[in-house]
């Protein structure tokens, strides 16, 4: 299959060469030498492709592990934290960006997700793989090659590195890759394994490939390793829980419980397991089954041909306009200095110069010719410039330059050039949006492949998190806590079992990208305009704007603003703190409402007491008036005594009533 694949690699190599300024082939160089035409190369492809590559770095997406149910929220939190750590330590963004660059330039890029063999390195390894190291099943029709039967990676490895990596196969590597006579020391090491010695040489003699294809003993001892990932058909039993399917594990108590309670059912049918076989030349070192259901080599495909699914990128359609531009520019430069010479056979004085001297000197601005004084035609030597075709050549050249951007659909606004005539911000944003839309299929394939890389990393993490009662610390500061994985509760029900967790990997904006930060600044500015001079909201928004900006010491200024208004730092606030603050706020509001109700009741009682006091005073005055009238009806006393009695009674009746207390009793 590898020998019979479509012939796409040479075209992909040519696209990479055009991106790398290698745009002149041997035929054009020879023609330039023969005609004296200047060889002009102006690389317009690289700048156009770099504009599209910059969009990936500007709007990069982040991995995010999400649980389908709240029962596995803690498992998702653990995977999320480790996923972000891997993204930082394994430099996954660099590997994905390199694969995306190869995707746009040559049509396909590859990322390998594996475990690092170096015990001193980070345990997970995410690296970009060159396209010429990978072969795959051409009968696959899916863009992610998930339906392929096999994927192979070839790589030259130094023999000493191979022996260090596989010490158990030291004999096979050293003897099988040896060219020349076997020394006595080597023979002594093989005395105890003479049968294996014969097997090694029989395997080598029966190998159908030429030795130069897998063995390099010329300058340094190297051997070509073949890492073969293939699918083997196999009947599997799956546990069906709704729409979710997982491989049934008879040793898993949760699976047994689900089947016994009829909450899930078992489904048996044809499937496949992925195996990994490693070859050093013709020698198979191992062949083991992998736990996952995907190949560790993940493709990033730009476009695929309809007939044979061979990949091609954006540069594929830009080569023609690029050649046309270089051709026309070289021709224009040639026309600017080219001379057309019309000369009679007797025009020159042969004693001083000949036609060879004329052809050489005519290109000089200070050319000198000695003419024959006895020539038949006074105008026997005429030098002209052919300037008539310059405009046509320039028009065709500019058309080719525009085609380089029109073919992939990338406008000048995306490249920072406003040649389309758009000056307003809305118009420029529309052109950038149109450029992004024209790359819709490419961007969709990129997002699918990037998510597949994150899922492959999560699969390796799940394999390493299967120990029972495994404590894992998540969070920082006040949010730091310990989560116990693969445990059971008091009723024996599995809790936080990573193997059974329904967790998926999604993509979200990375807060550190320029696009995300710009959008965040716009949103915060709009919020600041809406809140106005609110004493609570405005300091919070201004502090957030300072932290989200690129201003030097912005975080320090934001912290100072929060200290001035008494706002705690975001890292010092927990989710529980918000709950407690809300509860305290509600309790304070309830207490204030109780105080207001009590004050209202007291005010009503005060008014009632005042009314009672006024009524009592009125009744008292009326009683005194009656008493005075009764006294007046009695026999008259001496005038002085009667006047004094009347005056005293009237003075007492005119006194204002005393204020009523809160108890409701009238003051004496």
XYZ file of C-alpha atoms in Angstrom:
668
model
C 0.000 0.000 0.000
C 2.819 2.427 0.771
C 4.368 1.854 -2.653
C 1.041 2.264 -4.452
C -0.110 5.495 -2.821
C -1.043 8.486 -5.063
C 1.841 10.656 -6.212
C 1.113 13.625 -3.970
C 4.350 13.984 -1.994
C 6.352 15.625 -4.774
C 3.658 18.275 -5.206
C 3.576 18.811 -1.432
C 7.357 19.213 -1.384
C 7.082 21.767 -4.173
C 4.513 23.759 -2.185
C 6.872 23.760 0.807
C 9.739 24.918 -1.414
C 7.703 27.812 -2.807
C 6.868 28.894 0.750
C 10.598 28.719 1.618
C 11.691 31.049 -1.279
C 12.866 28.150 -3.464
C 10.861 29.159 -6.536
C 13.402 28.845 -9.357
C 13.879 25.409 -10.915
C 16.915 24.348 -12.984
C 15.143 25.024 -16.305
C 14.388 28.634 -15.440
C 17.893 29.271 -14.146
C 19.389 27.949 -17.392
C 17.016 30.057 -19.502
C 17.968 33.139 -17.524
C 21.621 32.444 -18.210
C 21.075 31.841 -21.914
C 18.949 34.952 -22.544
C 20.673 37.263 -20.121
C 17.356 37.835 -18.397
C 17.622 38.776 -14.686
C 16.340 36.133 -12.308
C 13.836 37.940 -10.055
C 12.010 36.083 -7.269
C 9.563 37.901 -5.004
C 7.884 35.536 -2.551
C 4.237 36.596 -2.221
C 3.070 33.191 -0.996
C 4.814 33.278 2.369
C 3.267 36.575 3.468
C -0.208 35.416 2.481
C 0.116 32.115 4.332
C 1.602 33.837 7.373
C -1.504 36.039 7.541
C -3.673 32.929 7.883
C -1.260 31.362 10.374
C -1.409 34.485 12.507
C -5.160 34.055 12.890
C -4.593 30.657 14.533
C -2.191 32.141 17.073
C -4.484 35.124 17.638
C -7.672 33.121 18.223
C -6.226 29.917 19.663
C -8.649 27.549 21.361
C -8.145 25.880 24.711
C -9.024 22.362 25.841
C -11.702 21.984 28.469
C -12.836 18.697 30.038
C -16.581 18.674 30.679
C -18.646 16.064 32.507
C -21.996 14.990 31.091
C -23.451 14.756 34.601
C -22.774 16.224 38.022
C -21.750 12.802 39.350
C -18.417 13.107 37.530
C -17.807 16.824 38.136
C -14.812 16.137 40.380
C -13.289 13.747 37.818
C -13.663 16.439 35.151
C -12.010 18.964 37.486
C -9.010 16.650 37.968
C -8.675 15.999 34.234
C -9.061 19.710 33.504
C -6.208 20.640 35.795
C -3.897 17.960 34.434
C -4.901 18.818 30.863
C -3.884 22.454 31.328
C -0.639 21.316 32.935
C 0.120 19.095 29.938
C -0.716 21.925 27.587
C 1.919 24.027 29.319
C 4.647 21.466 30.060
C 4.437 19.422 26.845
C 4.205 22.574 24.653
C 1.155 21.242 22.874
C 0.295 24.631 21.357
C 3.635 24.666 19.510
C 3.074 21.165 18.135
C -0.460 21.975 16.993
C 0.692 25.247 15.388
C 3.423 23.420 13.451
C 0.878 20.873 12.221
C -1.497 23.679 11.213
C 1.318 25.379 9.282
C 2.005 22.157 7.388
C -1.751 21.795 6.842
C -2.003 25.150 5.047
C 1.264 24.839 3.128
C 1.364 21.205 2.001
C -2.153 19.946 2.695
C -1.540 17.766 5.740
C 0.262 17.882 9.091
C 0.558 15.310 11.855
C 0.697 15.389 15.669
C 1.750 12.374 17.709
C 0.483 11.901 21.275
C 2.545 9.378 23.224
C 4.358 8.725 26.448
C 7.847 10.086 26.826
C 10.478 7.329 27.171
C 12.780 9.710 29.043
C 12.206 9.246 32.805
C 13.473 12.784 33.453
C 11.054 14.412 31.006
C 7.357 15.180 31.313
C 5.396 11.896 31.116
C 3.289 12.910 28.115
C 4.730 13.923 24.771
C 2.886 15.885 22.074
C 5.052 16.507 19.008
C 4.564 17.565 15.398
C 5.605 14.899 12.867
C 6.824 15.664 9.350
C 4.464 14.494 6.624
C 7.180 12.436 4.888
C 7.535 10.268 7.990
C 3.900 9.113 7.939
C 2.053 6.750 5.599
C -1.567 5.697 5.949
C -4.305 3.579 4.455
C -5.471 5.355 1.285
C -8.822 3.600 1.400
C -9.787 5.815 4.339
C -12.382 8.422 3.484
C -12.738 10.323 6.766
C -10.762 13.552 7.131
C -9.355 12.413 10.485
C -8.383 8.981 9.013
C -10.339 7.264 11.763
C -11.574 4.626 9.299
C -8.050 3.700 8.133
C -6.863 0.164 8.763
C -3.264 1.207 9.445
C -0.926 4.149 9.970
C 2.880 3.870 9.782
C 5.581 6.241 10.936
C 9.148 5.788 9.656
C 12.152 7.396 11.287
C 15.909 6.987 11.171
C 17.383 6.237 14.614
C 21.030 6.026 15.631
C 21.948 2.480 16.562
C 23.295 3.407 20.005
C 20.041 5.216 20.806
C 18.045 2.197 19.629
C 20.058 -0.150 21.843
C 19.547 2.152 24.836
C 15.811 2.353 24.194
C 15.432 -1.425 23.677
C 18.161 -3.144 25.697
C 16.311 -6.486 25.529
C 16.892 -6.479 21.749
C 20.538 -5.486 21.881
C 21.680 -8.671 20.182
C 19.180 -8.366 17.361
C 20.049 -4.721 16.703
C 23.821 -5.076 16.815
C 24.101 -8.323 14.850
C 21.163 -7.777 12.516
C 22.333 -4.285 11.537
C 25.995 -5.242 11.194
C 27.543 -5.201 7.720
C 30.832 -7.020 7.485
C 32.525 -9.972 9.144
C 31.575 -11.088 12.626
C 34.465 -10.637 15.049
C 35.471 -13.176 17.683
C 34.097 -10.962 20.446
C 30.752 -10.774 18.693
C 30.776 -14.513 18.046
C 31.443 -15.282 21.719
C 28.363 -13.310 22.710
C 26.280 -15.484 20.387
C 27.432 -18.916 21.565
C 24.482 -19.287 23.897
C 21.953 -18.190 21.274
C 23.135 -19.838 18.085
C 19.565 -20.494 16.998
C 18.682 -16.835 17.295
C 21.825 -15.987 15.334
C 20.575 -18.076 12.414
C 17.116 -16.537 12.712
C 18.526 -13.020 12.514
C 20.416 -13.660 9.287
C 17.572 -15.638 7.729
C 15.209 -12.716 8.390
C 17.656 -10.287 6.870
C 18.232 -12.366 3.729
C 14.501 -12.861 3.165
C 13.599 -9.164 3.527
C 12.246 -7.796 0.228
C 13.436 -4.208 0.692
C 16.899 -3.080 -0.347
C 19.364 -2.604 2.469
C 19.921 1.088 1.736
C 16.265 1.710 2.517
C 16.499 0.669 6.166
C 20.210 0.560 7.056
C 22.809 3.341 6.932
C 26.381 2.299 7.650
C 28.115 4.811 5.401
C 28.707 7.811 7.673
C 26.971 6.900 10.925
C 25.299 3.705 12.013
C 21.565 4.230 11.719
C 18.579 1.953 11.310
C 15.102 2.859 10.094
C 12.360 2.143 12.625
C 8.796 1.426 11.488
C 6.124 2.184 14.081
C 3.033 0.402 12.756
C -0.435 1.051 14.180
C -3.083 -1.239 12.755
C -6.607 -2.427 13.473
C -7.409 -6.059 14.097
C -11.069 -7.107 13.810
C -12.442 -8.420 17.075
C -15.820 -9.202 18.626
C -16.446 -6.966 21.634
C -19.087 -6.780 24.364
C -20.250 -3.239 25.121
C -22.252 -1.848 28.019
C -25.066 0.299 26.622
C -26.287 2.997 28.997
C -28.662 5.158 27.007
C -26.702 6.508 24.047
C -23.341 5.887 25.733
C -21.280 2.813 24.913
C -18.309 1.575 26.928
C -16.365 -1.649 26.808
C -17.820 -4.084 29.327
C -15.451 -4.980 32.150
C -16.603 -8.035 34.140
C -14.311 -7.012 37.017
C -15.931 -3.593 37.365
C -18.581 -3.693 40.148
C -20.428 -0.742 38.621
C -20.851 -2.591 35.324
C -22.122 -5.687 37.153
C -24.572 -3.600 39.195
C -25.926 -1.824 36.118
C -26.499 -5.102 34.307
C -28.116 -6.831 37.299
C -30.419 -3.877 37.941
C -31.276 -3.754 34.212
C -30.255 -0.103 34.132
C -27.990 -1.010 31.216
C -27.786 -3.824 28.726
C -24.990 -5.697 27.014
C -24.455 -5.510 23.260
C -22.182 -7.890 21.383
C -20.920 -7.234 17.892
C -17.939 -6.813 15.545
C -15.414 -4.155 16.466
C -11.648 -3.687 16.262
C -8.703 -3.232 18.572
C -5.723 -1.041 17.746
C -2.324 -2.690 18.007
C 1.186 -1.255 17.908
C 4.003 -3.184 16.219
C 7.563 -1.874 16.216
C 10.063 -2.923 13.532
C 13.767 -2.169 13.237
C 14.245 -2.779 9.545
C 12.960 -6.337 8.993
C 13.049 -7.252 12.702
C 9.830 -7.063 14.685
C 10.621 -6.017 18.241
C 7.124 -6.144 19.779
C 3.432 -6.207 18.922
C 1.030 -5.107 21.681
C -2.602 -4.011 21.937
C -3.437 -0.407 22.830
C -6.177 0.509 25.259
C -7.556 3.435 23.291
C -9.739 3.460 20.202
C -7.799 5.993 18.150
C -4.446 6.125 16.426
C -1.856 8.180 18.355
C -1.003 9.938 15.070
C -3.614 12.631 14.416
C -3.821 14.310 10.978
C -4.501 17.988 10.230
C -5.957 18.028 6.703
C -6.592 21.193 4.680
C -8.364 19.873 1.553
C -8.719 16.402 0.000
C -9.034 15.464 -3.660
C -12.350 13.909 -4.573
C -10.946 10.918 -6.480
C -8.099 9.569 -4.348
C -8.379 11.673 -1.144
C -4.834 12.983 -1.554
C -4.318 16.147 0.506
C -3.436 19.589 -0.807
C -3.160 23.006 0.818
C -3.549 26.675 0.024
C -0.168 26.958 -1.707
C -1.245 24.393 -4.319
C -3.386 26.963 -6.165
C -0.951 29.832 -5.636
C 2.021 28.342 -7.512
C 0.714 29.359 -10.959
C 0.178 33.044 -10.100
C 3.514 33.114 -8.268
C 5.374 31.798 -11.323
C 3.522 34.289 -13.512
C 4.463 37.176 -11.214
C 8.137 36.189 -11.125
C 8.166 35.713 -14.892
C 6.631 39.109 -15.628
C 8.809 40.917 -13.116
C 11.950 39.417 -14.607
C 10.764 40.361 -18.082
C 10.031 43.945 -16.987
C 13.480 44.317 -15.478
C 14.931 42.950 -18.658
C 12.941 45.340 -20.850
C 14.075 48.327 -18.804
C 17.686 47.720 -19.773
C 17.378 45.667 -22.955
C 18.600 47.265 -26.199
C 17.649 46.507 -29.781
C 20.613 47.059 -32.124
C 20.213 47.551 -35.881
C 23.609 47.630 -37.618
C 24.870 47.370 -41.198
C 27.767 45.109 -41.994
C 29.999 48.112 -42.761
C 28.886 50.385 -39.921
C 31.799 49.705 -37.539
C 35.477 50.422 -37.928
C 36.897 46.918 -37.653
C 40.280 48.250 -36.529
C 38.756 49.549 -33.290
C 35.681 47.415 -32.545
C 33.627 44.560 -33.955
C 30.150 43.169 -33.486
C 31.133 41.282 -30.331
C 32.323 44.527 -28.785
C 29.087 46.157 -29.910
C 26.924 43.514 -28.191
C 28.895 43.940 -24.973
C 29.203 47.706 -24.941
C 25.624 48.480 -25.948
C 24.402 47.594 -22.409
C 26.701 50.180 -20.829
C 25.411 53.707 -20.160
C 28.836 55.055 -21.270
C 29.144 52.910 -24.369
C 31.530 54.035 -27.145
C 31.510 52.873 -30.767
C 33.909 53.779 -33.572
C 32.027 53.924 -36.847
C 33.352 53.381 -40.352
C 33.788 56.729 -42.042
C 33.208 55.147 -45.450
C 29.955 53.319 -44.564
C 27.266 53.242 -47.195
C 24.393 54.224 -44.855
C 24.852 57.191 -42.476
C 22.236 55.555 -40.193
C 23.910 52.154 -40.350
C 23.972 51.815 -36.525
C 20.746 52.312 -34.586
C 20.135 51.415 -30.888
C 16.529 51.410 -29.595
C 14.606 50.461 -26.446
C 11.471 48.331 -26.798
C 9.312 50.159 -24.249
C 5.988 49.395 -25.906
C 5.310 46.146 -23.998
C 6.126 47.412 -20.514
C 2.569 48.454 -19.656
C 1.121 45.124 -20.748
C 3.748 43.238 -18.778
C 3.039 45.345 -15.667
C -0.713 44.757 -15.941
C -0.292 41.017 -16.207
C 2.145 41.040 -13.265
C -0.278 42.956 -11.016
C -3.087 40.609 -12.021
C -0.961 37.638 -10.987
C -0.210 39.330 -7.664
C -3.922 39.758 -6.994
C -4.623 36.127 -7.943
C -2.267 34.922 -5.229
C -4.687 36.329 -2.645
C -7.879 35.653 -4.581
C -7.207 31.925 -4.958
C -7.192 31.178 -1.196
C -9.724 33.977 -0.522
C -7.464 36.030 1.792
C -8.035 39.784 1.560
C -5.473 42.522 2.141
C -7.264 43.594 5.316
C -6.260 40.315 6.934
C -2.651 41.001 5.944
C -2.672 44.579 7.283
C -2.925 46.229 3.859
C -5.876 48.457 2.943
C -5.694 48.233 -0.858
C -9.377 47.361 -1.184
C -10.253 50.992 -0.404
C -11.991 50.236 2.897
C -11.192 52.879 5.487
C -13.845 52.488 8.188
C -13.473 49.997 10.999
C -16.699 48.215 10.050
C -15.577 47.736 6.445
C -12.181 46.423 7.492
C -13.779 44.030 9.979
C -16.088 42.775 7.226
C -13.126 42.048 4.958
C -11.340 40.211 7.751
C -14.524 38.266 8.451
C -14.824 37.342 4.767
C -11.225 36.102 4.770
C -11.943 33.991 7.832
C -15.136 32.664 6.251
C -13.287 31.607 3.100
C -11.102 29.409 5.315
C -14.163 27.811 6.910
C -13.444 24.222 5.862
C -9.804 24.509 6.836
C -10.690 26.008 10.226
C -13.308 23.327 10.845
C -10.794 20.551 10.119
C -8.281 22.286 12.371
C -10.704 22.495 15.305
C -11.673 18.837 14.875
C -8.046 17.737 14.871
C -7.110 19.951 17.816
C -9.955 18.496 19.868
C -8.792 14.987 18.865
C -5.312 15.792 20.220
C -6.864 16.812 23.549
C -8.958 13.628 23.637
C -5.862 11.508 22.994
C -4.076 13.225 25.888
C -7.084 12.610 28.178
C -7.098 8.925 27.231
C -3.493 8.590 28.401
C -4.374 10.400 31.636
C -7.303 8.068 32.295
C -4.984 5.072 31.914
C -2.744 6.553 34.639
C -5.606 7.363 37.056
C -7.012 3.884 37.663
C -5.441 3.176 41.079
C -8.041 2.641 43.840
C -8.536 5.403 46.437
C -6.236 7.748 44.544
C -5.950 11.191 46.211
C -5.582 14.145 43.840
C -5.159 17.792 44.814
C -6.939 20.383 42.685
C -7.281 24.147 42.923
C -4.986 26.756 44.439
C -5.129 28.997 47.472
C -8.395 28.782 49.355
C -9.829 26.621 46.579
C -7.236 23.908 47.063
C -8.825 20.620 48.039
C -8.265 16.883 47.777
C -10.398 14.613 45.621
C -10.400 10.854 46.080
C -10.714 8.951 42.808
C -11.845 5.356 42.253
C -13.407 4.963 45.684
C -16.715 3.693 47.118
C -19.235 5.232 49.469
C -20.650 3.633 52.630
C -23.240 1.731 50.573
C -20.582 0.257 48.264
C -21.502 2.411 45.267
C -18.523 3.478 43.104
C -17.636 7.164 43.411
C -15.406 9.164 41.040
C -14.396 6.143 38.976
C -12.289 7.632 36.187
C -12.693 4.683 33.835
C -16.487 5.061 33.778
C -16.605 8.870 33.827
C -18.628 10.413 31.030
C -16.155 13.198 30.259
C -15.694 14.873 26.901
C -13.165 17.398 25.636
C -14.443 20.709 24.267
C -12.721 23.813 22.910
C -12.898 27.316 24.318
C -11.058 30.616 23.943
C -7.723 30.914 25.705
C -7.772 34.028 27.941
C -4.202 34.929 26.931
C -4.835 35.282 23.209
C -4.958 38.737 21.667
C -8.444 38.240 20.223
C -9.891 37.168 23.559
C -8.223 40.050 25.417
C -9.420 42.585 22.832
C -12.980 41.295 23.061
C -12.753 41.360 26.848
C -11.604 44.990 26.807
C -14.522 45.950 24.524
C -17.030 44.248 26.824
C -15.573 45.885 29.938
C -15.564 49.323 28.250
C -19.233 48.906 27.355
C -20.025 47.889 30.921
C -18.128 50.891 32.291
C -20.191 53.202 30.094
C -23.424 51.633 31.289
C -22.715 51.800 35.034
C -21.589 55.434 34.827
C -20.255 56.751 38.154
C -21.726 54.009 40.320
C -19.442 53.902 43.420
C -19.572 50.090 43.643
C -19.588 48.845 40.045
C -17.109 51.283 38.504
C -14.039 50.381 40.671
C -14.664 46.684 39.989
C -14.809 47.203 36.211
C -11.813 49.564 36.118
C -9.704 47.068 38.086
C -10.720 44.274 35.710
C -9.800 46.438 32.687
C -6.358 47.125 34.138
C -5.717 43.430 34.719
C -6.890 42.484 31.216
C -4.738 45.142 29.532
C -1.050 45.087 28.608
C -0.285 48.136 30.766
C 2.856 47.675 32.828
C 2.057 47.024 36.504
C -1.649 46.809 35.600
C -2.258 44.093 38.191
C -0.651 46.256 40.910
C -2.847 49.233 40.017
C -5.941 47.000 40.069
C -5.030 45.675 43.519
C -4.521 49.225 44.823
C -7.961 50.296 43.538
C -9.620 47.347 45.271
C -7.847 48.162 48.507
C -9.021 51.774 48.379
C -12.699 50.822 48.042
C -12.520 47.711 50.233
C -13.103 45.116 47.483
C -11.429 41.716 48.072
C -9.148 40.178 45.451
C -10.800 37.628 43.110
C -8.336 34.940 44.210
C -9.373 35.491 47.832
C -13.067 34.929 47.163
C -14.461 31.429 47.128
C -17.791 30.271 45.805
C -18.772 29.607 49.419
C -17.828 33.174 50.263
C -20.366 34.469 47.787
C -22.993 32.213 49.328
C -22.143 33.440 52.834
C -22.120 37.060 51.699
C -25.514 36.607 50.081
C -26.877 34.916 53.217
C -25.510 37.717 55.433
C -27.022 40.275 53.091
C -30.399 38.568 53.285
C -30.169 38.303 57.093
C -29.304 42.000 57.332
C -32.231 42.885 55.116
C -34.537 40.732 57.276
C -33.295 42.395 60.486
C -33.732 45.844 58.948
C -37.245 44.904 57.900
C -38.038 43.732 61.461
C -36.730 47.025 62.865
C -38.843 48.976 60.414
C -41.927 46.929 61.326
C -41.299 47.485 65.062
C -40.874 51.218 64.500
C -44.119 51.308 62.556
C -45.988 49.488 65.370
C -44.506 51.863 67.954
C -45.550 54.846 65.878
C -49.122 53.527 65.667
C -49.225 52.928 69.417
C -47.829 56.412 70.015
C -50.568 57.921 67.896
C -53.230 55.869 69.680
C -51.863 56.951 73.074
C -51.882 60.592 72.014
C -55.508 60.315 70.959
C -56.424 58.669 74.286
C -54.587 61.413 76.185
C -56.472 64.119 74.329
C -59.773 62.368 75.031
C -58.933 62.010 78.744
C -57.981 65.668 78.980
C -61.217 66.660 77.306
C -63.220 64.502 79.706
C -61.344 66.004 82.678
C -62.020 69.520 81.512
C -65.674 68.708 81.048
C -65.844 67.236 84.578
C -64.222 70.343 86.014
C -66.664 72.554 84.141
C -69.568 70.557 85.611
C -68.015 70.805 89.029
C -67.652 74.568 88.688
C -71.216 74.875 87.572
C -72.389 72.911 90.607
C -70.436 75.154 92.879
C -71.920 78.213 91.268
C -75.379 76.810 91.953
C -74.688 76.630 95.714
C -75.314 79.611 98.043
C -72.993 82.438 97.285
C -69.890 82.877 99.362
C -68.151 86.086 99.962
C -67.031 87.723 96.772
C -63.383 87.306 97.353
C -63.705 83.572 98.027
C -65.910 83.004 94.971
C -63.634 84.934 92.651
C -60.612 82.989 93.867
C -62.412 79.665 93.398
C -63.509 80.543 89.853
C -60.102 81.814 88.894
C -58.374 78.678 90.208
C -60.778 76.381 88.339
C -60.477 78.254 85.051
C -56.653 78.372 85.304
C -56.528 74.626 85.900
C -58.869 73.993 82.965
C -56.692 76.086 80.611
C -53.461 74.083 81.322
C -52.349 71.852 78.290
C -52.568 68.098 78.810
C -49.327 66.190 79.683
C -47.619 64.031 76.825
C -48.531 60.363 76.885
C -45.749 57.813 77.388
C -45.033 54.634 75.297
C -46.777 52.552 77.994
C -50.075 54.227 77.217
C -50.599 55.725 80.751
C -51.332 59.408 81.102
C -48.605 61.282 82.986
C -49.627 62.896 86.230
